[in-house]
CSV table of C-alpha atoms in Angstrom, one decimal:
chain,number,residue,atom,x,y,z
F,16,MET,CA,-0.5,-25.2,6.8
F,17,LYS,CA,2.8,-26.5,5.5
F,18,LYS,CA,6.3,-25.8,6.9
F,19,LEU,CA,9.4,-25.2,4.9
F,20,ASN,CA,12.6,-25.3,7.0
F,21,TYR,CA,16.2,-24.4,6.3
F,22,PRO,CA,18.3,-25.8,4.6
F,23,PHE,CA,16.1,-25.5,1.5
F,24,SER,CA,16.5,-27.6,-1.6
F,25,PRO,CA,14.9,-28.0,-5.1
F,26,GLU,CA,13.5,-31.4,-3.9
F,27,ALA,CA,11.7,-29.8,-0.9
F,28,VAL,CA,10.2,-27.0,-3.0
F,29,ARG,CA,9.0,-29.4,-5.7
F,30,GLU,CA,6.8,-30.9,-3.0
F,31,LEU,CA,4.9,-27.6,-2.8
F,32,LYS,CA,1.8,-26.9,-4.9
F,33,VAL,CA,-0.1,-23.8,-5.9
F,34,GLY,CA,-2.4,-22.7,-3.1
F,35,ASP,CA,-0.3,-24.2,-0.3
F,36,MET,CA,-0.1,-21.9,2.7
F,37,VAL,CA,3.5,-22.2,4.0
F,38,LEU,CA,5.4,-21.0,7.0
F,39,ILE,CA,9.1,-20.5,6.2
F,40,THR,CA,11.7,-20.8,8.9
F,41,GLY,CA,15.4,-20.2,8.1
F,42,LYS,CA,17.3,-17.8,5.9
F,43,LEU,CA,16.1,-15.2,3.4
F,44,PHE,CA,18.1,-12.8,1.2
F,45,THR,CA,16.4,-9.6,0.1
F,46,GLY,CA,17.0,-8.4,-3.4
F,47,ARG,CA,15.0,-6.1,-5.6
F,48,ASP,CA,15.6,-3.9,-8.7
F,49,ALA,CA,19.3,-3.0,-8.2
F,50,VAL,CA,20.4,-6.4,-7.2
F,51,HIS,CA,18.7,-8.2,-10.1
F,52,LYS,CA,20.1,-5.7,-12.6
F,53,TYR,CA,23.6,-6.2,-11.1
F,54,LEU,CA,23.4,-10.0,-11.4
F,55,HIS,CA,21.9,-9.7,-14.9
F,56,ASP,CA,24.9,-7.5,-15.9
F,57,GLY,CA,27.2,-10.5,-15.2
F,58,ASN,CA,28.4,-9.6,-11.7
F,59,LYS,CA,28.8,-12.4,-9.3
F,60,PRO,CA,26.6,-12.3,-6.1
F,61,PRO,CA,28.5,-11.4,-2.9
F,62,VAL,CA,27.0,-14.5,-1.2
F,63,ASN,CA,26.4,-18.0,-2.4
F,64,LEU,CA,22.7,-18.1,-3.4
F,65,LYS,CA,22.6,-21.8,-4.1
F,66,ASN,CA,19.5,-23.3,-2.5
F,67,GLN,CA,18.5,-20.0,-1.0
F,68,ILE,CA,15.4,-17.9,-1.2
F,69,ILE,CA,15.3,-14.3,-2.5
F,70,TYR,CA,12.8,-11.8,-1.0
F,71,HIS,CA,11.6,-8.9,-3.2
F,72,CYS,CA,11.6,-6.4,-0.3
F,73,GLY,CA,13.1,-3.0,0.5
F,74,PRO,CA,12.9,-3.1,4.3
F,75,VAL,CA,12.9,-0.2,6.7
F,76,THR,CA,15.9,-0.8,8.9
F,77,LEU,CA,17.3,0.8,12.0
F,78,LYS,CA,20.8,0.6,13.5
F,79,ASP,CA,21.2,0.8,17.2
F,80,LYS,CA,24.1,2.4,19.1
F,81,LYS,CA,26.0,-0.9,19.2
F,82,GLY,CA,25.7,-1.2,15.4
F,83,LYS,CA,23.1,-3.9,15.5
F,84,TRP,CA,20.4,-3.8,12.7
F,85,THR,CA,16.7,-4.4,13.2
F,86,VAL,CA,14.0,-4.4,10.5
F,87,THR,CA,11.0,-2.3,11.4
F,88,ALA,CA,8.8,-2.8,8.3
F,89,ALA,CA,9.3,-5.5,5.7
F,90,GLY,CA,6.4,-6.1,3.3
F,91,PRO,CA,6.9,-7.4,-0.2
F,92,THR,CA,7.4,-5.1,-3.3
F,93,THR,CA,5.9,-5.8,-6.7
F,94,SER,CA,7.7,-8.7,-8.3
F,95,ILE,CA,6.9,-8.2,-12.0
F,96,ARG,CA,9.7,-5.6,-12.3
F,97,GLU,CA,12.2,-8.5,-11.9
F,98,GLU,CA,10.6,-10.6,-14.7
F,99,PRO,CA,13.3,-9.8,-17.2
F,100,TYR,CA,16.0,-11.1,-14.8
F,101,GLN,CA,14.5,-13.6,-12.4
F,102,TRP,CA,14.8,-16.7,-14.7
F,103,GLU,CA,18.5,-16.0,-15.1
F,104,VAL,CA,19.1,-15.7,-11.4
F,105,ILE,CA,17.3,-19.0,-10.9
F,106,LYS,CA,19.3,-20.7,-13.6
F,107,ASP,CA,22.8,-19.3,-12.8
F,108,TYR,CA,22.7,-19.2,-9.0
F,109,GLY,CA,20.4,-22.0,-8.1
F,110,ILE,CA,17.9,-20.1,-5.9
F,111,VAL,CA,14.9,-22.3,-4.9
F,112,GLY,CA,12.4,-19.7,-3.9
F,113,VAL,CA,11.3,-16.2,-4.7
F,114,ILE,CA,9.1,-14.2,-2.3
F,115,GLY,CA,7.2,-11.1,-3.5
F,116,LYS,CA,3.8,-9.8,-4.4
F,117,GLY,CA,1.6,-9.7,-7.5
F,118,GLY,CA,3.1,-12.7,-9.2
F,119,MET,CA,5.5,-13.1,-12.1
F,120,GLY,CA,5.3,-14.1,-15.8
F,121,GLN,CA,5.9,-17.0,-18.1
F,122,LYS,CA,9.8,-16.8,-18.1
F,123,THR,CA,9.9,-17.2,-14.4
F,124,LEU,CA,7.3,-19.9,-14.3
F,125,ASP,CA,9.3,-21.9,-16.9
F,126,ALA,CA,12.5,-21.5,-15.0
F,127,CYS,CA,10.7,-22.6,-11.8
F,128,LYS,CA,9.7,-25.8,-13.5
F,129,GLU,CA,13.1,-26.5,-15.1
F,130,TYR,CA,15.4,-25.8,-12.2
F,131,GLY,CA,13.1,-26.4,-9.2
F,132,CYS,CA,12.0,-23.1,-7.7
F,133,VAL,CA,8.8,-21.7,-6.3
F,134,TYR,CA,7.2,-18.3,-6.2
F,135,PHE,CA,5.8,-17.5,-2.7
F,136,HIS,CA,3.3,-14.6,-2.4
F,137,ALA,CA,3.5,-12.6,0.8
F,138,VAL,CA,0.6,-10.4,1.8
F,139,GLY,CA,1.2,-6.9,0.3
F,140,GLY,CA,1.0,-4.1,2.8
F,141,ALA,CA,1.5,-6.4,5.8
F,142,ALA,CA,4.7,-4.7,6.7
F,143,GLN,CA,4.4,-5.1,10.5
F,144,VAL,CA,3.3,-8.8,10.6
F,145,LEU,CA,6.1,-9.7,8.3
F,146,ALA,CA,8.7,-7.7,10.1
F,147,GLU,CA,7.7,-9.5,13.4
F,148,LYS,CA,8.8,-12.8,11.8
F,149,ILE,CA,12.3,-11.6,11.3
F,150,LYS,CA,14.4,-12.8,14.2
F,151,SER,CA,17.8,-11.4,13.3
F,152,VAL,CA,19.7,-9.5,10.6
F,153,ASP,CA,22.8,-11.7,9.8
F,154,GLY,CA,24.4,-9.8,7.0
F,155,LEU,CA,24.4,-6.8,4.7
F,156,TYR,CA,25.8,-6.9,1.2
F,157,LEU,CA,25.9,-4.4,-1.7
F,158,GLU,CA,25.2,-1.6,0.8
F,159,GLU,CA,26.3,0.9,-1.9
F,160,PHE,CA,22.9,0.4,-3.6
F,161,GLY,CA,21.2,2.2,-0.7
F,162,LEU,CA,19.7,0.4,2.3
F,163,PRO,CA,16.3,-0.6,0.7
F,164,GLU,CA,18.1,-1.9,-2.4
F,165,ALA,CA,20.9,-3.8,-0.7
F,166,ILE,CA,21.0,-7.6,0.0
F,167,TRP,CA,20.0,-8.2,3.6
F,168,GLU,CA,20.6,-11.7,5.1
F,169,LEU,CA,17.7,-12.3,7.5
F,170,SER,CA,16.7,-15.2,9.8
F,171,VAL,CA,12.9,-15.7,9.8
F,172,GLU,CA,10.6,-17.9,11.8
F,173,ASP,CA,7.2,-19.0,10.5
F,174,PHE,CA,7.2,-16.4,7.8
F,175,PRO,CA,3.7,-16.6,6.2
F,176,VAL,CA,3.4,-17.0,2.5
F,177,VAL,CA,1.2,-18.7,-0.2
F,178,VAL,CA,2.6,-20.6,-3.1
F,179,THR,CA,1.1,-18.9,-6.2
F,180,MET,CA,3.6,-20.4,-8.8
F,181,ASP,CA,4.9,-23.8,-8.3
F,182,ALA,CA,7.7,-26.0,-9.8
F,183,HIS,CA,5.2,-27.9,-12.0
F,184,GLY,CA,4.2,-25.1,-14.3
F,185,ASN,CA,1.1,-24.0,-12.3
F,186,SER,CA,0.3,-20.3,-11.6
F,187,LEU,CA,-2.5,-19.2,-9.5
F,188,HIS,CA,-2.2,-15.7,-11.1
F,189,LYS,CA,-2.8,-17.2,-14.5
F,190,ASP,CA,-5.7,-19.3,-13.2
F,191,VAL,CA,-7.4,-16.3,-11.4
F,192,GLU,CA,-6.9,-14.1,-14.4
F,193,ALA,CA,-8.5,-16.6,-16.7
F,194,SER,CA,-11.4,-17.4,-14.5
F,195,SER,CA,-12.2,-13.7,-13.8
F,196,LYS,CA,-12.0,-13.0,-17.5
F,197,GLU,CA,-14.7,-15.5,-18.1
F,198,ILE,CA,-16.9,-13.9,-15.4
F,199,LEU,CA,-16.1,-10.5,-16.8
F,200,LYS,CA,-17.5,-11.5,-20.2
F,201,THR,CA,-20.8,-12.3,-18.5
F,202,VAL,CA,-21.1,-9.0,-16.5
F,203,LEU,CA,-20.0,-6.6,-19.2
V,10,MET,CA,-9.6,0.7,20.9
V,11,ALA,CA,-8.4,3.0,18.2
V,12,LYS,CA,-9.6,6.1,20.1
V,13,LYS,CA,-8.0,5.0,23.4
V,14,ILE,CA,-4.6,4.7,21.8
V,15,ILE,CA,-4.9,7.9,19.8
V,16,LYS,CA,-5.7,9.8,23.0
V,17,LYS,CA,-2.9,8.2,25.0
V,18,LYS,CA,-0.3,9.0,22.3
V,19,ALA,CA,-1.7,12.5,21.7
V,20,ALA,CA,-1.3,13.3,25.4
V,21,LEU,CA,2.3,12.3,25.5
V,22,PRO,CA,4.1,15.1,23.7
V,23,LYS,CA,2.2,17.7,25.7
V,24,LYS,CA,3.3,16.3,29.0
V,25,THR,CA,7.0,16.1,28.1
V,26,SER,CA,7.0,19.6,26.6
V,27,LYS,CA,5.5,21.0,29.9
V,28,VAL,CA,8.3,19.4,31.9
V,29,LYS,CA,11.0,20.5,29.5
V,30,LYS,CA,10.0,24.1,28.9
V,31,THR,CA,7.8,24.8,31.9
V,32,VAL,CA,5.7,27.0,29.7
V,33,LYS,CA,1.9,26.7,29.7
V,34,LYS,CA,1.5,26.2,26.0
V,35,LEU,CA,3.3,26.0,22.7
V,36,SER,CA,3.4,28.9,20.2
V,37,LEU,CA,0.7,28.8,17.7
V,38,LYS,CA,3.2,27.7,15.0
V,39,ASP,CA,4.7,24.9,17.1
V,40,GLN,CA,1.3,23.7,18.2
V,41,THR,CA,0.2,23.5,14.6
V,42,ILE,CA,3.2,21.5,13.6
V,43,GLU,CA,2.7,19.2,16.6
V,44,SER,CA,-0.9,18.6,15.6
V,45,LEU,CA,0.1,18.0,12.0
V,46,VAL,CA,2.7,15.4,13.0
V,47,GLU,CA,0.1,13.7,15.1
V,48,LEU,CA,-2.3,13.6,12.1
V,49,ILE,CA,0.5,12.0,10.0
V,50,ARG,CA,1.3,9.5,12.7
V,51,VAL,CA,-2.3,8.4,13.1
V,52,THR,CA,-2.9,8.3,9.3
V,53,SER,CA,0.1,6.2,8.7
V,54,THR,CA,-0.4,3.7,11.6
V,55,VAL,CA,-4.2,3.4,12.1
V,56,VAL,CA,-6.9,2.6,9.5
V,57,PRO,CA,-10.0,4.7,10.0
V,58,ASP,CA,-13.0,3.1,11.8
V,59,ASP,CA,-15.2,2.9,8.7
V,60,VAL,CA,-12.4,1.1,6.8
V,61,PHE,CA,-11.7,-1.3,9.6
V,62,LYS,CA,-15.4,-2.2,9.9
V,63,THR,CA,-15.6,-2.9,6.2
V,64,ILE,CA,-12.4,-5.0,6.2
V,65,ALA,CA,-13.6,-7.0,9.3
V,66,ALA,CA,-16.9,-7.8,7.6
V,67,ALA,CA,-15.1,-8.9,4.4
V,68,ALA,CA,-12.7,-11.1,6.5
V,69,LYS,CA,-15.7,-12.9,8.0
V,70,ASN,CA,-17.2,-13.4,4.6
V,71,GLU,CA,-14.3,-15.5,3.2
V,72,VAL,CA,-14.5,-19.3,3.4
V,73,LYS,CA,-12.5,-20.6,6.3
V,74,ASP,CA,-9.0,-22.0,5.7
V,75,THR,CA,-8.8,-20.7,2.2
V,76,THR,CA,-5.9,-18.6,1.0
V,77,ALA,CA,-8.3,-15.6,0.9
V,78,ASP,CA,-9.2,-16.2,4.6
V,79,TYR,CA,-5.5,-16.5,5.4
V,80,ALA,CA,-4.7,-13.2,3.6
V,81,MET,CA,-7.5,-11.4,5.4
V,82,GLY,CA,-6.3,-12.8,8.7
V,83,ILE,CA,-2.8,-11.4,8.1
V,84,ILE,CA,-4.3,-8.1,7.1
V,85,LYS,CA,-6.3,-7.8,10.3
V,86,ASN,CA,-3.3,-8.8,12.4
V,87,ASN,CA,-1.2,-6.2,10.6
V,88,ILE,CA,-3.8,-3.5,11.4
V,89,ASP,CA,-3.7,-4.4,15.1
V,90,LEU,CA,0.1,-4.6,15.2
V,91,ALA,CA,0.7,-1.3,13.4
V,92,LYS,CA,-1.7,0.5,15.8
V,93,PHE,CA,-0.1,-1.2,18.8
V,94,LYS,CA,3.4,-0.4,17.8
V,95,SER,CA,2.6,3.0,16.3
V,96,GLN,CA,4.5,2.0,13.2
V,97,PRO,CA,3.5,2.3,9.5
V,98,LEU,CA,0.8,-0.1,8.3
V,99,CYS,CA,2.8,-0.5,5.1
V,100,GLN,CA,6.4,0.4,4.3
V,101,ASP,CA,5.3,2.3,1.3
V,102,THR,CA,3.9,5.4,3.1
V,103,GLY,CA,2.8,6.8,-0.2
V,104,THR,CA,2.2,10.2,-1.8
V,105,VAL,CA,1.4,12.6,1.1
V,106,ILE,CA,-1.7,14.6,0.1
V,107,PHE,CA,-3.2,17.3,2.3
V,108,TYR,CA,-6.6,18.9,1.9
V,109,ILE,CA,-7.1,22.0,4.1
V,110,TYR,CA,-10.5,23.7,4.6
V,111,HIS,CA,-10.1,27.2,6.1
V,112,PRO,CA,-12.0,30.4,6.9
V,113,PRO,CA,-11.8,33.5,4.7
V,114,GLY,CA,-8.7,35.5,5.3
V,115,PHE,CA,-6.6,32.5,6.2
V,116,HIS,CA,-2.9,32.7,5.3
V,117,GLN,CA,-2.0,29.8,3.1
V,118,THR,CA,1.8,30.3,2.7
V,119,PRO,CA,2.8,30.1,6.4
V,120,PHE,CA,0.5,27.0,6.7
V,121,LYS,CA,2.3,25.4,3.8
V,122,GLU,CA,5.6,25.9,5.6
V,123,MET,CA,4.3,24.4,8.8
V,124,ILE,CA,3.1,21.3,6.8
V,125,LYS,CA,6.6,20.9,5.3
V,126,LYS,CA,8.1,21.1,8.8
V,127,ALA,CA,5.6,18.5,10.0
V,128,VAL,CA,6.4,16.2,7.1
V,129,THR,CA,10.1,16.4,7.7
V,130,LEU,CA,9.6,15.7,11.4
V,131,ALA,CA,7.2,12.8,10.8
V,132,THR,CA,9.8,11.3,8.4
V,133,LYS,CA,12.5,11.6,11.1
V,134,LYS,CA,10.2,9.8,13.5
V,135,GLY,CA,9.7,7.0,11.1
V,136,TYR,CA,5.9,7.6,10.5
V,137,LEU,CA,6.8,8.2,6.9
V,138,ARG,CA,9.4,6.3,4.8
V,139,GLN,CA,11.9,8.4,2.9
V,140,ASN,CA,9.7,8.2,-0.1
V,141,SER,CA,10.1,11.2,-2.4
V,142,VAL,CA,12.4,10.9,-5.4
V,143,ASN,CA,13.5,13.5,-7.9
V,144,SER,CA,12.0,12.2,-11.2
V,145,LEU,CA,14.9,13.6,-13.3
V,146,THR,CA,18.0,12.8,-11.2
V,147,GLY,CA,16.7,9.9,-9.1
V,148,GLU,CA,17.9,11.7,-5.9
V,149,ASN,CA,16.1,11.0,-2.7
V,150,ALA,CA,16.6,13.9,-0.3
V,151,GLY,CA,15.2,11.8,2.6
V,152,THR,CA,12.8,14.5,3.8
V,153,ASN,CA,9.7,13.8,1.6
V,154,LEU,CA,9.9,17.3,0.3
V,155,GLY,CA,10.5,18.3,-3.3
V,156,GLU,CA,8.9,19.5,-6.5
V,157,GLY,CA,5.1,18.9,-5.9
V,158,HIS,CA,5.7,17.0,-2.6
V,159,PRO,CA,3.8,17.0,-0.4
V,160,SER,CA,0.7,17.7,-2.4
V,161,ILE,CA,-1.4,20.4,-0.8
V,162,HIS,CA,-4.9,21.7,-1.6
V,163,PHE,CA,-6.7,24.6,0.0
V,164,TYR,CA,-10.4,25.3,0.1
V,165,GLU,CA,-12.1,28.3,1.6
V,166,GLN,CA,-15.2,27.6,3.6
V,167,LYS,CA,-17.6,29.5,5.9
V,168,GLY,CA,-17.1,29.7,9.6
V,169,GLN,CA,-13.9,30.1,11.7
V,170,GLU,CA,-12.7,26.5,11.8
V,171,VAL,CA,-9.6,25.0,10.2
V,172,SER,CA,-9.8,21.3,9.3
V,173,VAL,CA,-7.1,19.3,7.7
V,174,LYS,CA,-7.5,16.0,5.9
V,175,LEU,CA,-4.7,13.7,4.9
V,176,MET,CA,-4.4,10.8,2.5
V,177,LEU,CA,-1.3,8.6,2.1
V,178,LYS,CA,-1.6,7.0,-1.3
V,179,GLY,CA,0.6,4.0,-1.9
V,180,GLY,CA,2.4,3.4,-5.2
V,181,GLY,CA,1.2,-0.1,-5.9
V,182,CYS,CA,-2.4,0.9,-6.0
V,183,GLU,CA,-1.6,4.1,-7.8
V,184,ASN,CA,0.0,2.1,-10.5
V,185,VAL,CA,-3.3,0.2,-11.2
V,186,SER,CA,-5.4,3.3,-11.2
V,187,ALA,CA,-6.8,4.1,-14.7
V,188,GLN,CA,-8.4,6.7,-17.0
V,189,TYR,CA,-10.7,5.7,-19.8
V,190,SER,CA,-11.9,7.8,-22.7
V,191,LEU,CA,-15.5,6.9,-23.9
V,192,PRO,CA,-16.6,5.5,-26.2
V,193,ASP,CA,-14.3,2.5,-25.7
V,194,THR,CA,-14.8,0.2,-28.6
V,195,GLY,CA,-13.0,-2.8,-27.1
V,196,LEU,CA,-15.4,-2.8,-24.2
V,197,SER,CA,-18.4,-1.6,-26.1
V,198,ALA,CA,-18.7,1.1,-23.6
V,199,GLY,CA,-20.6,4.2,-24.7
V,200,ARG,CA,-21.1,7.6,-23.3
V,201,ASP,CA,-23.6,6.8,-20.7
V,202,LEU,CA,-23.8,5.3,-17.2
V,203,GLU,CA,-23.8,1.8,-18.7
V,204,GLY,CA,-20.5,2.6,-20.4
V,205,VAL,CA,-19.2,4.0,-17.2
V,206,ARG,CA,-20.1,0.8,-15.4
V,207,LYS,CA,-18.2,-1.3,-17.9
V,208,VAL,CA,-14.9,0.6,-17.7
V,209,ILE,CA,-14.9,0.6,-13.9
V,210,ILE,CA,-15.4,-3.1,-13.8
V,211,ASP,CA,-12.7,-3.5,-16.5
V,212,ALA,CA,-10.2,-1.5,-14.3
V,213,VAL,CA,-10.9,-3.8,-11.4
V,214,TYR,CA,-10.4,-6.9,-13.5
V,215,LYS,CA,-7.1,-5.5,-15.0
V,216,ALA,CA,-5.8,-4.6,-11.5
V,217,GLN,CA,-6.2,-8.3,-10.4
V,218,GLY,CA,-4.3,-8.5,-7.0
V,219,LYS,CA,-1.6,-6.1,-8.0
V,220,GLY,CA,-3.1,-3.1,-6.2
V,221,CYS,CA,-3.0,-4.9,-2.8
V,222,GLY,CA,-6.7,-5.7,-2.8
V,223,PRO,CA,-9.4,-5.9,-1.6
V,224,GLY,CA,-9.3,-2.3,-2.8
V,225,ALA,CA,-11.6,0.7,-2.7
V,226,LEU,CA,-12.4,3.0,-5.7
V,227,GLY,CA,-12.8,6.7,-6.1
V,228,VAL,CA,-14.3,7.5,-9.5
V,229,CYS,CA,-15.0,10.7,-11.5
V,230,VAL,CA,-17.3,10.7,-14.5
V,231,GLY,CA,-16.3,13.7,-16.8
V,232,GLY,CA,-14.0,16.6,-16.3
V,233,ASP,CA,-10.8,17.1,-18.3
V,234,ARG,CA,-8.0,14.6,-17.8
V,235,ALA,CA,-6.4,16.3,-14.9
V,236,ASP,CA,-9.5,17.4,-13.0
V,237,SER,CA,-11.1,14.0,-13.6
V,238,ALA,CA,-8.2,12.2,-11.9
V,239,TYR,CA,-8.1,14.7,-9.1
V,240,PHE,CA,-11.8,14.5,-8.3
V,241,ALA,CA,-11.7,10.7,-8.5
V,242,LYS,CA,-9.0,10.5,-5.8
V,243,LYS,CA,-10.9,13.0,-3.7
V,244,GLN,CA,-13.8,10.6,-3.6
V,245,LEU,CA,-11.6,8.5,-1.3
V,246,LEU,CA,-12.2,11.1,1.4
V,247,ARG,CA,-15.8,9.9,1.7
V,248,LYS,CA,-16.6,7.5,4.5
V,249,LEU,CA,-17.1,4.0,3.1
V,250,ASP,CA,-20.6,3.7,4.7
V,251,ASP,CA,-22.0,7.0,3.4
V,252,LYS,CA,-24.6,7.4,0.7
V,253,ASN,CA,-24.3,9.2,-2.5
V,254,SER,CA,-26.7,12.2,-2.7
V,255,ASN,CA,-27.2,11.4,-6.4
V,256,LYS,CA,-29.6,8.5,-6.6
V,257,ASP,CA,-28.2,7.1,-9.9
V,258,LEU,CA,-24.7,7.2,-8.7
V,259,ASP,CA,-25.6,5.7,-5.4
V,260,LYS,CA,-27.2,2.8,-7.3
V,261,LEU,CA,-24.2,2.5,-9.5
V,262,GLU,CA,-21.8,2.5,-6.6
V,263,LYS,CA,-23.6,-0.5,-5.0
V,264,GLU,CA,-23.9,-2.3,-8.3
V,265,ILE,CA,-20.1,-2.0,-9.0
V,266,VAL,CA,-19.2,-3.4,-5.6
V,267,GLU,CA,-21.6,-6.3,-6.0
V,268,THR,CA,-20.5,-7.1,-9.6
V,269,CYS,CA,-16.8,-6.8,-8.9
V,270,ASN,CA,-17.1,-9.2,-6.0
V,271,LYS,CA,-18.5,-11.8,-8.4
V,272,LEU,CA,-15.2,-11.7,-10.4
V,273,GLY,CA,-13.6,-14.0,-7.8
V,274,ILE,CA,-10.2,-12.2,-7.8
V,275,GLY,CA,-10.2,-12.0,-4.0
V,276,PRO,CA,-7.8,-10.6,-1.5
V,277,MET,CA,-4.3,-10.3,-3.0
V,278,GLY,CA,-5.6,-11.9,-6.2
V,279,PHE,CA,-5.6,-15.3,-4.5
V,280,GLY,CA,-9.2,-15.9,-5.5
V,281,GLY,CA,-12.1,-15.3,-3.0
V,282,LYS,CA,-15.2,-13.4,-2.3
V,283,THR,CA,-14.0,-9.9,-1.7
V,284,THR,CA,-12.3,-8.1,-4.5
V,285,LEU,CA,-13.7,-4.6,-3.8
V,286,LEU,CA,-14.5,-3.0,-0.5
V,287,SER,CA,-16.2,0.1,-1.8
V,288,CYS,CA,-16.8,2.4,-4.8
V,289,LYS,CA,-17.5,6.1,-4.6
V,290,ILE,CA,-18.4,8.1,-7.7
V,291,THR,CA,-18.7,11.8,-8.5
V,292,HIS,CA,-19.2,13.7,-11.7
V,293,ALA,CA,-17.9,16.8,-13.4
V,294,ASN,CA,-19.0,18.6,-16.5
V,295,ARG,CA,-17.1,17.9,-19.7
V,296,VAL,CA,-16.7,19.5,-23.1
V,297,PRO,CA,-18.8,17.9,-25.9
V,298,ALA,CA,-15.7,16.3,-27.4
V,299,SER,CA,-14.5,14.5,-24.3
V,300,PHE,CA,-15.9,11.9,-21.9
V,301,PHE,CA,-13.3,10.7,-19.4
V,302,VAL,CA,-13.8,8.2,-16.6
V,303,SER,CA,-11.1,8.3,-14.0
V,304,ILE,CA,-10.6,5.5,-11.4
V,305,SER,CA,-8.4,5.9,-8.4
V,306,TYR,CA,-7.7,2.5,-6.7
V,307,MET,CA,-6.9,2.5,-3.0
V,308,CYS,CA,-5.3,-0.6,-1.4
V,309,TRP,CA,-6.7,-2.3,1.7
V,310,ALA,CA,-4.2,-0.2,3.7
V,311,PHE,CA,-6.6,2.7,3.2
V,312,ARG,CA,-4.8,5.6,4.9
V,313,ARG,CA,-6.8,8.7,5.4
V,314,GLN,CA,-7.6,10.8,8.5
V,315,GLY,CA,-8.6,14.3,9.3
V,316,VAL,CA,-8.7,16.7,12.2
V,317,VAL,CA,-10.5,19.9,13.2
V,318,LEU,CA,-8.1,22.3,14.9
V,319,ASN,CA,-9.2,24.6,17.8
V,320,LYS,CA,-8.2,28.3,18.2
V,321,ASN,CA,-4.9,27.3,19.6
V,322,SER,CA,-4.3,24.8,16.7
V,323,ALA,CA,-4.5,21.8,19.0
V,324,ILE,CA,-6.6,18.9,17.7
V,325,LYS,CA,-10.2,19.4,18.7
V,326,LYS,CA,-11.8,16.6,16.8
V,327,TRP,CA,-10.9,13.6,14.6
V,328,LEU,CA,-12.9,13.4,11.5
V,329,TYR,CA,-12.9,9.6,10.7
């Protein structure tokens, strides 16, 4: 088990390799379809994303009477929908990590290598385990996109992920697809 | 463990309603709605025993300290935590599908209205996410009600009992579900059980980890496109440890699970021993020109439950 602690950097994530099980402690910014489209359309992000990690997640959130937010369910959403935009966000805003599920494609893999970024796979469906790792909600941006689509600034402790695409051009998704294809040929 | 918590939670609303209203029992309508909300709560927050046993066995089977082992550990923790906190297993609480088995002379329309009330209430209580979107306007009314939502199917049966089954079918696994038309030249799959076997395995290969595997399949061989998909999904109502009464299909079900677990896709597509937890197959007649095979993929967060209601519409028995 490896640890990745805030502040993050391209150098730190370049140390990580496909297959590494990692516990992340520090800051995450959620961002899914609406946020990626917004940035792709040329809008500046409302927060500085340099050396930050983006989490593909539409959390279930509750506000208490004092106006304090808590996250009650926060599993990853399917990442491949951001494939047209992710490389640009890596290039233009300097994010060093993407958390999601299901993996991403070649464009993202290339950008990870060129700029120093890693794709972390969280366990899909594990909404409760992952929500437990969120220690505080520190900010809410682009609320006009609706709460699941907004950017949530979260502090997490020991957030469990697996590196499935690293900054050296390796992708576990590509490898598993290729090896299972070989086996498929023998059983069909 | 599951039963203890269910009982405890089920007893709570009764107690408070007694104190508040000081009446002996709820009206039949209110009791029905209360039972349906409880059914939704348990379905969304607790995996059925048969599913839990299968997942626990799969978790043991993975090689220690691998990413597959790690993923299965998180899955098991999530199951425990969701039950303990009575919060949804997954934030995608899925398409809400009801199957109602009722005696002759049963009034379906008022029951539908009670289901809608229960769904709205369960959404307010957070057992369901605001998950229903108008496909034309993109509007989300926040109630989980709308054109075709929730999905409700009625079946008349002998006897006086009413039983209600519920499935919450997540979007990620629905997206990797598939329908094949045989013959399929690319896969050399003909119009026989060997062809059926090939397309099912192909669907599991194509899904990789994207359906939040290890998954479970419901399959229908034959039918028209619509019925085929409907019957396939309905196979997910079968207990994972049951036996198919059709010998050939029973054999095929076991063979599919065994073969798919050789693919090495593993939990979440990380690589590993368990790619598929189960496969349940049914068949329906077809017209000579068509041969469809429909495959409904269910994620590990396999959410289905059922209840038998008593005369007063209180929950008499849990079905899974």
